[in-house]
């Protein structure tokens, strides 16, 4: 079995303030020191500067929750990949289901963002996942395959070697309803096998995170599955104790 390091990444979504961030980041650094797993936080754009200054001498990485597909230009309100690397970002989440559902990002736009992030030197965290309707219609694999294939088509299979995937079933996000470890493992294995069909080396090295109501109480069980290499954590990443416990559950 390939030795893939675990990655636990917080996705703060639109939460935080300068005061809260300071306390949370200090606690996370303290609480995860010496841990073998990789730890990261994806924060709102305005807090990247603060995050950089608090985390730059630590083992915790940081990133953004979105990135423009454009390099620069007249795109009011957008933020480019090179702006994110200016603030020391390692990661940028692309294709989160909230961006797909609320901001009309389709598979092609997500693929463009994935490519733009990599071109700027960021590691994209590509989110895929089905809605409840799609799961009930038994088309989970088709939906996830289409989301993945759009990226492979545009950026090439080798590009996945410098990325992270996150399987986030939409019905499990912010609902308190977690996929069972077996349900998650099934989709993770499907994704890894699909990639292995094109490039076994890329597939075996790829970190595939699970996201959707991960908590301290269910993290260890999820992370023990063969193809689950950590988590993308929403609500629980805002509570220091909870997030630290999840990180500890990811120790290799
Ligand atoms: P929750 O952990 O709040 O369910 O959110 C998951 C998520 O969307 C992470 O990107």
Short mmCIF file of N, CA, C and O and ligand atoms in Angstrom, two decimals, residues 11 13 96 168 172-174 212-213 232-235, ligand 1:
data_model
loop_
_atom_site.label_atom_id
_atom_site.label_comp_id
_atom_site.label_asym_id
_atom_site.label_seq_id
_atom_site.Cartn_x
_atom_site.Cartn_y
_atom_site.Cartn_z
N UNK A 11 -11.65 24.40 6.07
CA UNK A 11 -12.26 25.36 5.14
C UNK A 11 -13.16 26.24 6.00
O UNK A 11 -14.25 25.83 6.38
N UNK A 13 -14.79 28.78 5.25
CA UNK A 13 -15.91 29.41 4.53
C UNK A 13 -15.97 30.89 4.92
O UNK A 13 -14.91 31.48 5.17
N UNK A 96 -15.59 23.85 -5.00
CA UNK A 96 -16.41 23.50 -3.83
C UNK A 96 -17.88 23.51 -4.24
O UNK A 96 -18.30 24.33 -5.06
N UNK A 168 -16.64 15.37 -1.47
CA UNK A 168 -17.56 15.99 -0.54
C UNK A 168 -18.99 15.76 -1.02
O UNK A 168 -19.49 16.54 -1.86
N UNK A 172 -23.93 15.76 2.70
CA UNK A 172 -23.25 15.61 4.00
C UNK A 172 -22.63 16.93 4.47
O UNK A 172 -22.12 17.00 5.58
N UNK A 173 -22.69 17.96 3.63
CA UNK A 173 -22.01 19.21 3.97
C UNK A 173 -22.88 20.08 4.87
O UNK A 173 -23.99 20.47 4.47
N UNK A 174 -22.39 20.34 6.06
CA UNK A 174 -23.09 21.23 6.99
C UNK A 174 -24.42 20.69 7.47
O UNK A 174 -25.23 21.42 8.04
N UNK A 212 -17.41 16.60 4.70
CA UNK A 212 -18.86 16.53 4.92
C UNK A 212 -19.12 16.09 6.34
O UNK A 212 -19.11 14.90 6.64
N UNK A 213 -19.33 17.09 7.23
CA UNK A 213 -19.66 16.82 8.64
C UNK A 213 -18.63 15.92 9.34
O UNK A 213 -19.00 15.07 10.14
N UNK A 232 -11.35 17.43 4.59
CA UNK A 232 -11.57 18.86 4.36
C UNK A 232 -12.72 19.23 5.31
O UNK A 232 -13.83 18.72 5.17
N UNK A 233 -12.40 20.07 6.28
CA UNK A 233 -13.27 20.25 7.42
C UNK A 233 -13.90 21.64 7.40
O UNK A 233 -13.18 22.64 7.40
N UNK A 234 -15.21 21.69 7.43
CA UNK A 234 -15.91 22.98 7.45
C UNK A 234 -16.15 23.45 8.87
O UNK A 234 -15.23 23.89 9.56
N UNK A 235 -17.37 23.32 9.35
CA UNK A 235 -17.78 23.86 10.66
C UNK A 235 -16.82 23.52 11.79
O UNK A 235 -16.48 24.38 12.61
P1 LIG B 1 -18.85 20.73 7.07
O1 LIG B 1 -17.64 20.07 7.68
O2 LIG B 1 -19.31 21.94 7.82
O3 LIG B 1 -19.93 19.75 6.76
O4 LIG B 1 -18.35 21.31 5.64
C1 LIG B 1 -17.64 20.48 4.80
C2 LIG B 1 -17.09 21.30 3.70
O5 LIG B 1 -17.82 21.85 2.90
C3 LIG B 1 -15.62 21.48 3.64
O6 LIG B 1 -15.24 22.08 2.45
#
